[in-house]
CSV table of C-alpha atoms in Angstrom, one decimal:
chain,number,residue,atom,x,y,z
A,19,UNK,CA,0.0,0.0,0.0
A,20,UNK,CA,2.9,2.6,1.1
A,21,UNK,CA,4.5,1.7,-2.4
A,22,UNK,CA,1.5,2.3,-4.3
A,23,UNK,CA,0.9,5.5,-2.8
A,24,UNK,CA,4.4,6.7,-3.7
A,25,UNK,CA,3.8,5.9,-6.7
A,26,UNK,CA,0.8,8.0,-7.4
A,27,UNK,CA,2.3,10.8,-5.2
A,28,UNK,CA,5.2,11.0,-7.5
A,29,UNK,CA,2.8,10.9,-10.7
A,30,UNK,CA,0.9,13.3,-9.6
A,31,UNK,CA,3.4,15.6,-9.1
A,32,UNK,CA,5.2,15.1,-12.6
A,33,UNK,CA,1.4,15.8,-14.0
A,34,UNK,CA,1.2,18.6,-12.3
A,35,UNK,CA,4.7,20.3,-12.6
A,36,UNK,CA,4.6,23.8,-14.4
A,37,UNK,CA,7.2,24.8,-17.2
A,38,UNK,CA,7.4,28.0,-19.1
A,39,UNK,CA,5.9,27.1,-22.1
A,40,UNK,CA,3.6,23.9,-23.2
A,41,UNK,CA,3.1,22.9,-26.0
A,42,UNK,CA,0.2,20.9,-26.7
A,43,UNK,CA,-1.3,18.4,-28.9
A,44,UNK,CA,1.3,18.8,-32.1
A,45,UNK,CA,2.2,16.1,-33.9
A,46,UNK,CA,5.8,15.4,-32.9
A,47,UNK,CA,8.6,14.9,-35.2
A,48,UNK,CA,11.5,14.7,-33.5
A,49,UNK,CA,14.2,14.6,-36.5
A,50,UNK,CA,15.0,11.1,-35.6
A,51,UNK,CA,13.7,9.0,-38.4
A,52,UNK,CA,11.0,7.4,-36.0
A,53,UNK,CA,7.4,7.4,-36.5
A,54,UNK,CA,5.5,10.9,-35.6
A,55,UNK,CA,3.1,10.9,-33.0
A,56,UNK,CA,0.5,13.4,-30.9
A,57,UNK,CA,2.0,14.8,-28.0
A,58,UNK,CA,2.6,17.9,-25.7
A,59,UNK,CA,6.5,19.7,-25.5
A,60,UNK,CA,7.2,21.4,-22.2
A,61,UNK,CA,10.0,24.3,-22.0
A,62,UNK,CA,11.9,25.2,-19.3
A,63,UNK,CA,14.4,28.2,-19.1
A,64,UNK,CA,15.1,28.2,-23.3
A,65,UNK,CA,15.7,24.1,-23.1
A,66,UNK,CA,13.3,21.3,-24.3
A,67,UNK,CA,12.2,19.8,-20.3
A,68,UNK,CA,10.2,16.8,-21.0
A,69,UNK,CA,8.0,15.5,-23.7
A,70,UNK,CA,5.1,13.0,-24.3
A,71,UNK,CA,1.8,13.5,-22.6
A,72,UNK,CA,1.6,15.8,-20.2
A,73,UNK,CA,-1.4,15.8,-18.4
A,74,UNK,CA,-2.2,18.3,-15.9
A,75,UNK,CA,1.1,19.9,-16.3
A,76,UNK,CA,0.7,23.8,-16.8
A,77,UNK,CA,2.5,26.3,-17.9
A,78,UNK,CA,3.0,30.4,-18.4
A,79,UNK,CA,2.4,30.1,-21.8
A,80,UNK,CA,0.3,27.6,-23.4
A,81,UNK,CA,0.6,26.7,-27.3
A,82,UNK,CA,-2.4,24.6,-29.0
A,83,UNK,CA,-0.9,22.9,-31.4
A,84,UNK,CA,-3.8,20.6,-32.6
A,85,UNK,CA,-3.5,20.0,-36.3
A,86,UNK,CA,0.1,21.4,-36.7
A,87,UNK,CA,3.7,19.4,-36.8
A,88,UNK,CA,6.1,20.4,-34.1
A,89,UNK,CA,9.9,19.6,-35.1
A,90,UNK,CA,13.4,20.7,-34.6
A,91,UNK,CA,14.0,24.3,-36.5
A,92,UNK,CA,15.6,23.0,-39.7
A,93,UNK,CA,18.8,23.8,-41.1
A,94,UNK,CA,19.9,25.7,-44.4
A,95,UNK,CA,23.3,24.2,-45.2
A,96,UNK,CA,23.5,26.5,-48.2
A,97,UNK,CA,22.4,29.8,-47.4
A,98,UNK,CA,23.4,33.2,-49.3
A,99,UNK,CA,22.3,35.6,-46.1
A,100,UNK,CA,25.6,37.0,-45.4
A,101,UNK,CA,24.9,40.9,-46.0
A,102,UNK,CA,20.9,40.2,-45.5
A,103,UNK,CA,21.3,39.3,-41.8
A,104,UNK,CA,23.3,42.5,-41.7
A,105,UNK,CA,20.5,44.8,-43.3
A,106,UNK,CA,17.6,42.9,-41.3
A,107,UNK,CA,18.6,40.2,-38.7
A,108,UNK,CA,14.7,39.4,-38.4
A,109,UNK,CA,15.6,36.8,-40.9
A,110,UNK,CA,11.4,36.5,-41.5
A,111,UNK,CA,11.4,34.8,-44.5
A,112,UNK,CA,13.7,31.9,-42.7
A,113,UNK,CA,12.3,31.6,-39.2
A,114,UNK,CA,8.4,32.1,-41.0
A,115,UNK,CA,9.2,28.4,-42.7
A,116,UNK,CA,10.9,26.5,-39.5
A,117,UNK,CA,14.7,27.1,-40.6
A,118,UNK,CA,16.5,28.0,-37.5
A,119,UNK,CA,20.3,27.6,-38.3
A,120,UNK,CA,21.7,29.0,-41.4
A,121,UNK,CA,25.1,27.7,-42.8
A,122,UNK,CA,27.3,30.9,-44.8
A,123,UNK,CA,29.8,30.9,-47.1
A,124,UNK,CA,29.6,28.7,-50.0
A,125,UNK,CA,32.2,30.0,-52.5
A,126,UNK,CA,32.4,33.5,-51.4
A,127,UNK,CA,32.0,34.4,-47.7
A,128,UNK,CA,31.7,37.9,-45.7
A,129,UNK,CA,35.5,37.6,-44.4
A,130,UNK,CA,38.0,38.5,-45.1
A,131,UNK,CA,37.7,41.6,-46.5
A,132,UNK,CA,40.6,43.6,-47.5
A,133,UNK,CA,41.6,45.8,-50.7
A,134,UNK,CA,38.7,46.4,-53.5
A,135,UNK,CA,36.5,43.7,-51.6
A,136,UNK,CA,36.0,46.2,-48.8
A,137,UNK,CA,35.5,49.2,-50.9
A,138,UNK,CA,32.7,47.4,-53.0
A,139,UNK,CA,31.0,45.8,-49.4
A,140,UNK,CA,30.3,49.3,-48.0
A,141,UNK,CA,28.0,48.8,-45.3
A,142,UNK,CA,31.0,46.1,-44.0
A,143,UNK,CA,32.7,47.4,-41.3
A,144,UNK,CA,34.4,44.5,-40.4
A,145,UNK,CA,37.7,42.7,-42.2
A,146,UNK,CA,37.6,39.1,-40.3
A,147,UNK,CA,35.4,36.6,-39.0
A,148,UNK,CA,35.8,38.2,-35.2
A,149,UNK,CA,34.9,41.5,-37.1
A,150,UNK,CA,31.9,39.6,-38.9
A,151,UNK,CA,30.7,38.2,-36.1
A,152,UNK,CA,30.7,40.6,-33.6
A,153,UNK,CA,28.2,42.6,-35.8
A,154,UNK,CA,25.7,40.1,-35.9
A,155,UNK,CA,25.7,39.9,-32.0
A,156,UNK,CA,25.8,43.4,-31.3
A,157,UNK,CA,23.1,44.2,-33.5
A,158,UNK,CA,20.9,40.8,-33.0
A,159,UNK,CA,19.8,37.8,-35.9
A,160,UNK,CA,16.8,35.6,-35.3
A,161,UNK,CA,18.3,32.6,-36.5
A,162,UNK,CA,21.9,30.4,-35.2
A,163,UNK,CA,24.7,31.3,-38.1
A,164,UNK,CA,27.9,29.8,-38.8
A,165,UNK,CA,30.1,30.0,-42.0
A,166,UNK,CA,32.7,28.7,-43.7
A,167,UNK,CA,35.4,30.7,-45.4
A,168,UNK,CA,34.8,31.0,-48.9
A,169,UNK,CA,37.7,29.6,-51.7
A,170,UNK,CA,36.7,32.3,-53.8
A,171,UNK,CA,37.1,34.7,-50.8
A,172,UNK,CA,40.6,33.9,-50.3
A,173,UNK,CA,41.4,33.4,-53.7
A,174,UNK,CA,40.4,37.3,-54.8
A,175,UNK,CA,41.5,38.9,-51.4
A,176,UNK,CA,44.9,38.3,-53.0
A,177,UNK,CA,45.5,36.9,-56.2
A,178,UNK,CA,42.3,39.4,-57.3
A,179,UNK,CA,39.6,39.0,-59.8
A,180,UNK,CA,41.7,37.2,-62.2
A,181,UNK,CA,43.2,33.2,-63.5
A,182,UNK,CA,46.4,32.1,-63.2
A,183,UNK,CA,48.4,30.0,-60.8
A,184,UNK,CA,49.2,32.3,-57.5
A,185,UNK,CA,52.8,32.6,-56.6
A,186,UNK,CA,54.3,30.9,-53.6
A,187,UNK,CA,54.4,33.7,-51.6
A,188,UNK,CA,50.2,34.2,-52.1
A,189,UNK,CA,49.8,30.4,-51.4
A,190,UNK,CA,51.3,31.1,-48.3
A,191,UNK,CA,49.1,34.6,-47.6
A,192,UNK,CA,45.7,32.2,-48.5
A,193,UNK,CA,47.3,29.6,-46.2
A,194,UNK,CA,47.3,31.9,-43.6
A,195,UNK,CA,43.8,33.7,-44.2
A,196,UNK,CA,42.4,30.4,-44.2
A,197,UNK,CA,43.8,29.4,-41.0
A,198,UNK,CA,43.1,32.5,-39.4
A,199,UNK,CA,39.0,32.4,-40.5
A,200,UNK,CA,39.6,29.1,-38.9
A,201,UNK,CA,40.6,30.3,-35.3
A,202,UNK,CA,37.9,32.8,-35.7
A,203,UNK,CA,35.3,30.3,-35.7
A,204,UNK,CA,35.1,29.3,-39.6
A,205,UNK,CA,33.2,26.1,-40.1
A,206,UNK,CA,35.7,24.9,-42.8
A,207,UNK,CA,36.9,25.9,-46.7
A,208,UNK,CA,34.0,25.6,-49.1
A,209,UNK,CA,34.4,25.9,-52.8
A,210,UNK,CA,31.9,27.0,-55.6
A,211,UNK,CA,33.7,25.5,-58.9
A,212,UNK,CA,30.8,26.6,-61.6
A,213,UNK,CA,32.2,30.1,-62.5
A,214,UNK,CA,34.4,32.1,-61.7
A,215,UNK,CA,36.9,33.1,-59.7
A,216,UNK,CA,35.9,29.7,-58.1
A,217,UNK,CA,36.6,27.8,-61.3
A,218,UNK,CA,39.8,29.5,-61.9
A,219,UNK,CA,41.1,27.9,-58.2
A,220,UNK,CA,43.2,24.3,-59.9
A,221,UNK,CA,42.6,21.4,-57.7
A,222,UNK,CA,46.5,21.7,-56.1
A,223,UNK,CA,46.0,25.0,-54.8
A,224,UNK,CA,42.4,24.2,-53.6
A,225,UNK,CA,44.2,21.5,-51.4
A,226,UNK,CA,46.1,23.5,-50.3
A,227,UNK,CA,44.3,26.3,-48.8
């Protein structure tokens, strides 16, 4: 008897437990693979707290979600945002169809900058990734961003807008830009190879930036 009563006790409570927000109802697809299925999401201080069915649980906010899917925001691996986030870091058109996390520089990049790059990006008042992404913060975006550094980035910060094998001495500067994006927080080198100056980069010096 004392164990079943425990037992109820400790149910009850869990039922009851408040959150922040609940979401309610949805159907649930949790990104997994596995089957969807009707359930409630409870939030607690910005972090997922439980999910399933939730009972009597209650919350400050309360979401009906009846009818609609609830998921994990997506993700746009290949996204072209880099000055629009600066102009308006609401990012509507993004968060309005569930992408959360937006993934930069594909080809080009916004860093670095240096030279005839930075008189043509006038509203950039940055030069590296630290620059870059210290402006986002200070001024707010809706959405998680990371980038990669951009081949074609490197490649016209200093061979310029042109073909031709670089010297030794510019593989070394692109060697160096590269690592230094990295440090900054760079996800990686990414490479656009359909037109130029992308397609002027030969595979040797693509290795080795």
């Amino acid at each position: 008897m004392k164990l079943l009563l425990l037992s109820v006790v400790v149910c009850s409570l869990t039922l009851g437990q408040s959150y922040d927000v609940l979401i309610r109802g949805g159907r649930l697809v949790d990104g997994t693979g596995n089957a969807s299925f009707t359930g409630d999401v409870a939030i607690q201080d910005g972090r997922i707290a439980r999910i399933g069915t939730l009972g009597n649980a209650t919350a400050k906010r309360v979401i009906d979600a009846k009818g609609l899917v609830v998921s994990p925001g997506f993700i746009d691996i290949h996204n072209h945002s880099d000055y629009t986030l600066i102009t308006d870091g609401n990012a509507q058109s993004m968060i309005r169809q569930g992408v959360t996390s937006m993934i930069l520089g594909e080809g080009g990049s916004a860093a670095p900058l240096g030279g005839k790059q930075q008189e043509l990006n006038t509203e950039a008042d940055w030069t590296d990734f630290d620059g870059y992404f210290s402006r986002l913060l200070k001024q707010g975006v809706s959405t998680n961003v990371g980038s990669y550094v951009g081949s074609s980035q490197i490649w016209t910060y200093v061979h310029g807008e042109r073909a031709g094998p670089p010297t030794p001495e510019e593989l070394n500067q692109m060697q160096a830009l590269v690592r230094q994006a990295m440090q900054q927080g760079a996800l990686g080198v990414a490479s656009s190879l359909s037109g130029p100056p992308g397609s002027w980069i030969d595979t040797n010096t693509l290795v080795a930036m």
